[in-house]
mmCIF file of C-alpha atoms in Angstrom:
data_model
loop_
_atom_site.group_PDB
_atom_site.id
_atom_site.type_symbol
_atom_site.label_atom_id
_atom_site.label_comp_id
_atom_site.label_asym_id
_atom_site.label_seq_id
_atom_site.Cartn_x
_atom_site.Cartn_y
_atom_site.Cartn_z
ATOM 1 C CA UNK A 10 88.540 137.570 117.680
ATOM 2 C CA UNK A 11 91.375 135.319 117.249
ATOM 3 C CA UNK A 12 90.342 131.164 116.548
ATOM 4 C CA UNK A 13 91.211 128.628 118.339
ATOM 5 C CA UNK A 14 91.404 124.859 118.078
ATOM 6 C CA UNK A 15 92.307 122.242 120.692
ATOM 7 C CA UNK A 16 94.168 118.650 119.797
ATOM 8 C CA UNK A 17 93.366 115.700 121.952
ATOM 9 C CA UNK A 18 94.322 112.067 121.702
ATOM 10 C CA UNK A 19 91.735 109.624 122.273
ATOM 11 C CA UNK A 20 93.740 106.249 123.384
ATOM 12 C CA UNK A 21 90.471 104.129 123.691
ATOM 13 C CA UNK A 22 89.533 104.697 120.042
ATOM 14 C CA UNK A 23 91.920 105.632 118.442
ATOM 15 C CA UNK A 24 90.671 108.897 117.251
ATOM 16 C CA UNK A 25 91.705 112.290 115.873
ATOM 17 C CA UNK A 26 89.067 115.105 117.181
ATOM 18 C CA UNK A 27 89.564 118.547 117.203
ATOM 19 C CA UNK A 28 87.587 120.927 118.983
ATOM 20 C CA UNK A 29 86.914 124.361 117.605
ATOM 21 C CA UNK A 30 84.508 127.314 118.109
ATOM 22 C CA UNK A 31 84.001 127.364 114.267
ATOM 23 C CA UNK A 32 84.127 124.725 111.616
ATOM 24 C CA UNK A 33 86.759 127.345 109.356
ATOM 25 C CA UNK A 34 89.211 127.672 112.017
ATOM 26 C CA UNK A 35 89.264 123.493 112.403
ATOM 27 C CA UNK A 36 89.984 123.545 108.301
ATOM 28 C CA UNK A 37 92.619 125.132 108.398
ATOM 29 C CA UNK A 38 94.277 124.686 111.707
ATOM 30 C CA UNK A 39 97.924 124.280 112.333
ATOM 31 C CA UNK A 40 98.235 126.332 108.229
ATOM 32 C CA UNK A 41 96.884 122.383 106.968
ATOM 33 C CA UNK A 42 93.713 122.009 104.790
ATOM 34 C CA UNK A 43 91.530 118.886 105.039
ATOM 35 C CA UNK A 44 88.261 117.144 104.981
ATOM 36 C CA UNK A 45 86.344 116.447 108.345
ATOM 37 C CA UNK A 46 82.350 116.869 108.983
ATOM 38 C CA UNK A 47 80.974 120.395 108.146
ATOM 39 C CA UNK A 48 78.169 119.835 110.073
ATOM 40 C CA UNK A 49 79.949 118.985 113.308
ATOM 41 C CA UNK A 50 83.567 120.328 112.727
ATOM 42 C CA UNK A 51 85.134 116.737 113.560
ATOM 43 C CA UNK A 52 87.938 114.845 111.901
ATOM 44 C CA UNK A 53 87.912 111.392 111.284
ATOM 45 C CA UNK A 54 91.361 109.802 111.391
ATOM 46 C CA UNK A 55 91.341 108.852 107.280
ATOM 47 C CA UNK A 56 90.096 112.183 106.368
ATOM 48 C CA UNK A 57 93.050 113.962 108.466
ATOM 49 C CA UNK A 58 95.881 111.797 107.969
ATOM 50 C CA UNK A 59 94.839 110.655 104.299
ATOM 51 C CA UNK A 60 94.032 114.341 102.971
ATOM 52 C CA UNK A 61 95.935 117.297 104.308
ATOM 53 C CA UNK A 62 98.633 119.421 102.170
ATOM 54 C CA UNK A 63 100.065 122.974 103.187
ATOM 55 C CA UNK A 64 98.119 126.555 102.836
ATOM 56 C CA UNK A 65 99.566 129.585 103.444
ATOM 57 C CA UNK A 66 96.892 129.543 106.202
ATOM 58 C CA UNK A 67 97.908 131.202 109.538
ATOM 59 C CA UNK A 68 99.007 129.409 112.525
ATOM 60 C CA UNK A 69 96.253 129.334 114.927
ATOM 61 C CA UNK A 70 97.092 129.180 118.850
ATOM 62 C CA UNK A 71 97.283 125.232 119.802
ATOM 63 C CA UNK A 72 96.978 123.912 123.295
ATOM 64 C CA UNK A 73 99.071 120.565 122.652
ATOM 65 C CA UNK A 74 98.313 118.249 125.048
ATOM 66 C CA UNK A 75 100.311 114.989 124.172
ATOM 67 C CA UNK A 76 102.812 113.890 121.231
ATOM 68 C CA UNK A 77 100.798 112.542 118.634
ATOM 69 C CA UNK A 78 104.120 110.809 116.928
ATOM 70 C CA UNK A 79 104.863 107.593 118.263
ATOM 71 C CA UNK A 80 108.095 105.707 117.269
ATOM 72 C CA UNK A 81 107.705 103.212 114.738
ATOM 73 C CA UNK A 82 110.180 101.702 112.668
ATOM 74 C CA UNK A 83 109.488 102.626 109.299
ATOM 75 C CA UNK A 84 107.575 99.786 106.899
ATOM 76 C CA UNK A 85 108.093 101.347 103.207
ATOM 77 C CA UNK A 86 111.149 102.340 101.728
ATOM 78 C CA UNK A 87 110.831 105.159 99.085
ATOM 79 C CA UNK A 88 110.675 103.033 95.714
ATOM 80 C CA UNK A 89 108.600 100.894 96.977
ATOM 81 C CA UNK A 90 104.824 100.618 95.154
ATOM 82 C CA UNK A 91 101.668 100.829 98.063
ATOM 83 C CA UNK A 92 98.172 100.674 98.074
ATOM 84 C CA UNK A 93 95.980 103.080 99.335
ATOM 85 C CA UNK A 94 92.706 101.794 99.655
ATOM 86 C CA UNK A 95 91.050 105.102 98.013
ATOM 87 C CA UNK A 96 93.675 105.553 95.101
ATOM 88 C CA UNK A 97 94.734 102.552 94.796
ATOM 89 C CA UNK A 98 98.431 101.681 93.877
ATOM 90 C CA UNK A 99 101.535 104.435 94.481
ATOM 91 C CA UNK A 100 104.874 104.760 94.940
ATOM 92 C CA UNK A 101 106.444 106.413 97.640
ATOM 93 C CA UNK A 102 108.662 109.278 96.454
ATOM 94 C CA UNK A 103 110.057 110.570 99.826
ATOM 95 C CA UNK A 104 109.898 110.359 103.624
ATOM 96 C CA UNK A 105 109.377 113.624 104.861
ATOM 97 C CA UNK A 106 110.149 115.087 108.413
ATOM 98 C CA UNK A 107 107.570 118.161 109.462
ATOM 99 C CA UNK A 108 106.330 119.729 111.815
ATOM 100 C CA UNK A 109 102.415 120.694 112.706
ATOM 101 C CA UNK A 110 101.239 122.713 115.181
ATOM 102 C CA UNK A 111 104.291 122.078 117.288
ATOM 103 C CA UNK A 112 104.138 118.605 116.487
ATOM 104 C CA UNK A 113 106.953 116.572 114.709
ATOM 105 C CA UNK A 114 106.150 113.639 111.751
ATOM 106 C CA UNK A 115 107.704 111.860 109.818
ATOM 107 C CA UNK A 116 105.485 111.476 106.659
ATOM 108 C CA UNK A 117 105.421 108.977 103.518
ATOM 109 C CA UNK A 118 105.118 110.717 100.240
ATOM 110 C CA UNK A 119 103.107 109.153 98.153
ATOM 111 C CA UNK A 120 102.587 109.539 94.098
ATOM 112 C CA UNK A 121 100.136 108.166 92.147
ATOM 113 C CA UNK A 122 100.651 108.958 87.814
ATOM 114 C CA UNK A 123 97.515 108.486 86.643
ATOM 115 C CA UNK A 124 95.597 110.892 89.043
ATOM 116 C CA UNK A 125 98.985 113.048 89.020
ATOM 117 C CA UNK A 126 97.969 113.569 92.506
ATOM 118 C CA UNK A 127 100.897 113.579 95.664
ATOM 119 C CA UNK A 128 99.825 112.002 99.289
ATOM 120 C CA UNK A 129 100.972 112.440 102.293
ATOM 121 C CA UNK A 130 100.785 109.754 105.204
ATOM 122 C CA UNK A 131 101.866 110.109 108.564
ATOM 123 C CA UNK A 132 104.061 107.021 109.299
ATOM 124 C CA UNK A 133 102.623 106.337 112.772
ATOM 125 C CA UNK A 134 98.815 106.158 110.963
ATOM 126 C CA UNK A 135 99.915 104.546 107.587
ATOM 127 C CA UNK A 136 98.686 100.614 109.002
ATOM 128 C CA UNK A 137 95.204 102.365 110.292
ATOM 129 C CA UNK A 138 94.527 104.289 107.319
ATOM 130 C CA UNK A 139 95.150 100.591 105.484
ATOM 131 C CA UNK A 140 98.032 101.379 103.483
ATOM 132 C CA UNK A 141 99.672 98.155 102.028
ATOM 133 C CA UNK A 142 102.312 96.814 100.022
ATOM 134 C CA UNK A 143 101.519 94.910 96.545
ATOM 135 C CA UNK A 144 99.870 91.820 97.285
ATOM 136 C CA UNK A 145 101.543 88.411 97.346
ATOM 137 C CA UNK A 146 101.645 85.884 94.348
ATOM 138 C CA UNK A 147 99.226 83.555 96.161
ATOM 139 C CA UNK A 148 96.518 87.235 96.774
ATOM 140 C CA UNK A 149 96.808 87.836 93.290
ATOM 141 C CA UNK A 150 96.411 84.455 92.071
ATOM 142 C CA UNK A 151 93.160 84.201 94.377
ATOM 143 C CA UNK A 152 92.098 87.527 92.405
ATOM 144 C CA UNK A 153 92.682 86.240 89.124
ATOM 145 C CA UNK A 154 90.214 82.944 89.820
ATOM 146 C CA UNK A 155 87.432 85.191 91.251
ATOM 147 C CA UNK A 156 87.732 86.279 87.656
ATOM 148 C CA UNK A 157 87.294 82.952 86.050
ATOM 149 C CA UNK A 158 83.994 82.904 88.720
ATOM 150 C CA UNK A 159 80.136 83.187 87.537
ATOM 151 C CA UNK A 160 79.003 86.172 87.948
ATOM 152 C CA UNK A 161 76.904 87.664 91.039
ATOM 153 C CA UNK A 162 74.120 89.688 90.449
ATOM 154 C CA UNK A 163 71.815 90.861 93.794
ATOM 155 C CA UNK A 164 67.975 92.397 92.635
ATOM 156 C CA UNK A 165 68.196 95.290 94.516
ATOM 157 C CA UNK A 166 67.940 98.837 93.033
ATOM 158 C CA UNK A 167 71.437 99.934 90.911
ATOM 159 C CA UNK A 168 71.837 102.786 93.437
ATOM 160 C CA UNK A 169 72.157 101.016 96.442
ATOM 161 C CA UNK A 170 74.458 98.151 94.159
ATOM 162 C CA UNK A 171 76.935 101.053 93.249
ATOM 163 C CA UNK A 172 77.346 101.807 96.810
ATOM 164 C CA UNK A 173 78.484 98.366 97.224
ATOM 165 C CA UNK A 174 80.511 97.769 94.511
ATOM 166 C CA UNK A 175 82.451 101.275 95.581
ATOM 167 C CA UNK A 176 82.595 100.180 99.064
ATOM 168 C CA UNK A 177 84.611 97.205 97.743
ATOM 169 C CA UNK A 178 86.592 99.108 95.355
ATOM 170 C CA UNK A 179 87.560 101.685 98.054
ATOM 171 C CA UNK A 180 88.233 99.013 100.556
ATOM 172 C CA UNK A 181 91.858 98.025 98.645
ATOM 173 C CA UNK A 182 91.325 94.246 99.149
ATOM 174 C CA UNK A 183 92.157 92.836 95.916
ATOM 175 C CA UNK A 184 89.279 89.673 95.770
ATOM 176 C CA UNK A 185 86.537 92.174 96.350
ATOM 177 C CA UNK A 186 88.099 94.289 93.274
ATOM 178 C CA UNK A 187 88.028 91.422 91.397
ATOM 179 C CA UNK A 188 84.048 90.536 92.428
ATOM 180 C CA UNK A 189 83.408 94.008 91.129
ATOM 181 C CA UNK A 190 85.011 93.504 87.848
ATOM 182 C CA UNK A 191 83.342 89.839 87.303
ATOM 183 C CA UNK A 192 80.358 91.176 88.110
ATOM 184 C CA UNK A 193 79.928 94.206 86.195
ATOM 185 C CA UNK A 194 81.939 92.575 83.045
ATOM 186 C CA UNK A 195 80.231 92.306 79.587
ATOM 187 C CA UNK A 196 81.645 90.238 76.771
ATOM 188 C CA UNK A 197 80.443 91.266 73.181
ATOM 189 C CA UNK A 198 77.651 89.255 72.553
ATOM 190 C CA UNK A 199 75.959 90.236 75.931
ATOM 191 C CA UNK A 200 73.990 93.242 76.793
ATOM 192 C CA UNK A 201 76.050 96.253 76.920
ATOM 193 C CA UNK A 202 76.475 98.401 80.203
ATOM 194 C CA UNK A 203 74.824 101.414 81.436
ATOM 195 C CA UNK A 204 76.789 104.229 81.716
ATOM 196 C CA UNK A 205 77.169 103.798 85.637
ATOM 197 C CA UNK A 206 77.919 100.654 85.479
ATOM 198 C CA UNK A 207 80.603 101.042 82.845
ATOM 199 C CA UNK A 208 82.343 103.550 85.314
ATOM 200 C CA UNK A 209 82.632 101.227 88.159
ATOM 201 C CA UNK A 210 83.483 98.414 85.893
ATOM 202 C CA UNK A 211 86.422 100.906 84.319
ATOM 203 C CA UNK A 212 87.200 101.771 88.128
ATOM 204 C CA UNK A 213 87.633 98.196 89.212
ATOM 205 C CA UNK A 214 89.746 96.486 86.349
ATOM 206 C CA UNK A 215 91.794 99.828 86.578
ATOM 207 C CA UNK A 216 93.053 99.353 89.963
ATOM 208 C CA UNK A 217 93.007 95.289 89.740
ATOM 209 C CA UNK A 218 95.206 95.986 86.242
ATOM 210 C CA UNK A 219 97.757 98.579 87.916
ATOM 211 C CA UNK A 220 98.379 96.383 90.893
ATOM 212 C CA UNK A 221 98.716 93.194 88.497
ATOM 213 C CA UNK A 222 100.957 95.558 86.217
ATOM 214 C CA UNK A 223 103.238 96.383 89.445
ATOM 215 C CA UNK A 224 103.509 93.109 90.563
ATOM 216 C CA UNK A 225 104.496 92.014 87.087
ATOM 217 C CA UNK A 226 106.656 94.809 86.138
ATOM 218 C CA UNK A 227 104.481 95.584 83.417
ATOM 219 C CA UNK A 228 102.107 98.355 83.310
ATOM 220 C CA UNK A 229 98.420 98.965 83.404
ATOM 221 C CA UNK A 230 97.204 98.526 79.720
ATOM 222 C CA UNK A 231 99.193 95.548 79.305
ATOM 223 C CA UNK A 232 98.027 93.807 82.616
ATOM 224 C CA UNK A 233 94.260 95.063 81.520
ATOM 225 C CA UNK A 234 94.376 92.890 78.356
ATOM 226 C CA UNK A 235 95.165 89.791 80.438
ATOM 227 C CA UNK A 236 92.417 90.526 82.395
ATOM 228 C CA UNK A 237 89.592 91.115 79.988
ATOM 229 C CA UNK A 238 91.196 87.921 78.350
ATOM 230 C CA UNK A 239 90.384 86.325 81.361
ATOM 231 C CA UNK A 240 86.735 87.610 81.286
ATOM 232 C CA UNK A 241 86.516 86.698 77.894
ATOM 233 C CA UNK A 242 87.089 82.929 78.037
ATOM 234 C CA UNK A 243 85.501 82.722 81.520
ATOM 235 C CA UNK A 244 82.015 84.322 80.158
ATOM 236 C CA UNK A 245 82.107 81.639 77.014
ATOM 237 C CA UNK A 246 82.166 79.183 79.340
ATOM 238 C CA UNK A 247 79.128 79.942 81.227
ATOM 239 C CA UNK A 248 77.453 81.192 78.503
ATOM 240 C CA UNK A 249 78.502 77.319 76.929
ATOM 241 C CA UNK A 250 76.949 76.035 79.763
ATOM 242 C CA UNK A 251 73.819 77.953 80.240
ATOM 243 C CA UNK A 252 72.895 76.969 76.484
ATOM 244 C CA UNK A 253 73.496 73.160 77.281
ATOM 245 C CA UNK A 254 71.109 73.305 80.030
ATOM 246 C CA UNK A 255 68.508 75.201 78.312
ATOM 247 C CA UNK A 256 68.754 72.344 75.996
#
């Protein structure tokens, strides 16, 4: 029985759907792999346009019923470092043309060293999936003081705190990056960090340092020691003043 899946453009929301008679044939549709909802066999538009890479799947029959592509003048040059909110900071190695199911786009390729992973990004969907360039001065300069900041604890349970703190990491805005690493940071003479907590922490001041090492032509470790130095003479301070008032 052959598969097959049907493309529609939603206009009013601005979403990706595909309509299948199983869940397998929608995974692999158009000889492209990615993620979408097992349980209902629908895309979302990150998990479409932010995950897919070529199978040797087969192509499946497609009723196209518009052009997806629309023509948009292009807003990254390859060179250029980006920020994708889930991985953080890239660099775009190419601008690909291909085609998908009878439709044509034009695609960023993105690279990102330390996961050694490659992206692609349609161009038309590279401002809704949040794609960025590197901060400006003033951004980073915000981040930096959120550093210097006392930190923000909530008493709630850790598991529901870990879901916020990854929300923020995941959402690529650089202040809430640098909440996450203020508030999870330990100096030396302070209790140490559960496991868990260490992650996220590691997570956050990785993707703070790598943006901070772009923007300063630098790199990752190097920015990372400015920011635990940071840390460092913020926490003395507070600590300083929490002893003066228990005084």
């Amino acid at each position: 029985m052959t598969q097959r899946c049907q493309f529609s453009w939603d206009w009013r929301f601005e979403h990706f759907h595909a309509r299948q008679r199983s869940v397998k044939a929608a995974a692999s549709c158009g000889g492209l792999e990615f993620a979408g909802n097992p349980g209902t066999g629908h895309l979302d538009r990150g998990s479409f346009w932010g995950t897919m890479r070529r199978l040797g799947a087969p192509d499946f029959p497609v009723n196209r019923k518009v052009n997806l592509m629309a023509t948009k003048a292009l807003s990254f040059d390859v060179g250029d470092y980006v920020v994708y909110p889930k991985h953080g900071v890239g660099r775009v190695v190419e601008l690909q043309n291909t085609e998908i199911a009878g439709t044509k786009l034009d695609l960023y390729v993105l690279r990102f060293e330390k996961e050694r992973m490659t992206l692609r990004v349609p161009v038309g969907k590279a401002d809704a999936v949040g794609m960025r360039k590197l901060s400006s001065d003033k951004t980073m300069k915000d981040a930096l003081e959120t550093l210097k900041g006392k930190p923000k604890v909530k008493r709630t349970m850790w598991s529901r705190r870990a879901q916020e703190y990854e929300a923020k990491i995941n959402s690529g805005d650089l202040t809430s990056i640098a909440e996450v690493t203020r508030d999870l940071f330990r100096a030396d003479d302070q209790p140490e960090q559960s496991y868990s907590e260490r992650q996220i922490f590691e997570a956050a001041s990785s993707r703070l340092a790598r943006e901070l090492g772009a923007m300063e032509e630098t790199d990752e470790k190097a920015a990372l020691v400015k920011i635990l130095e940071i840390l460092n003479k913020a926490a003395a301070i507070h600590n300083k003043a929490k002893a003066e008032l228990a005084a």
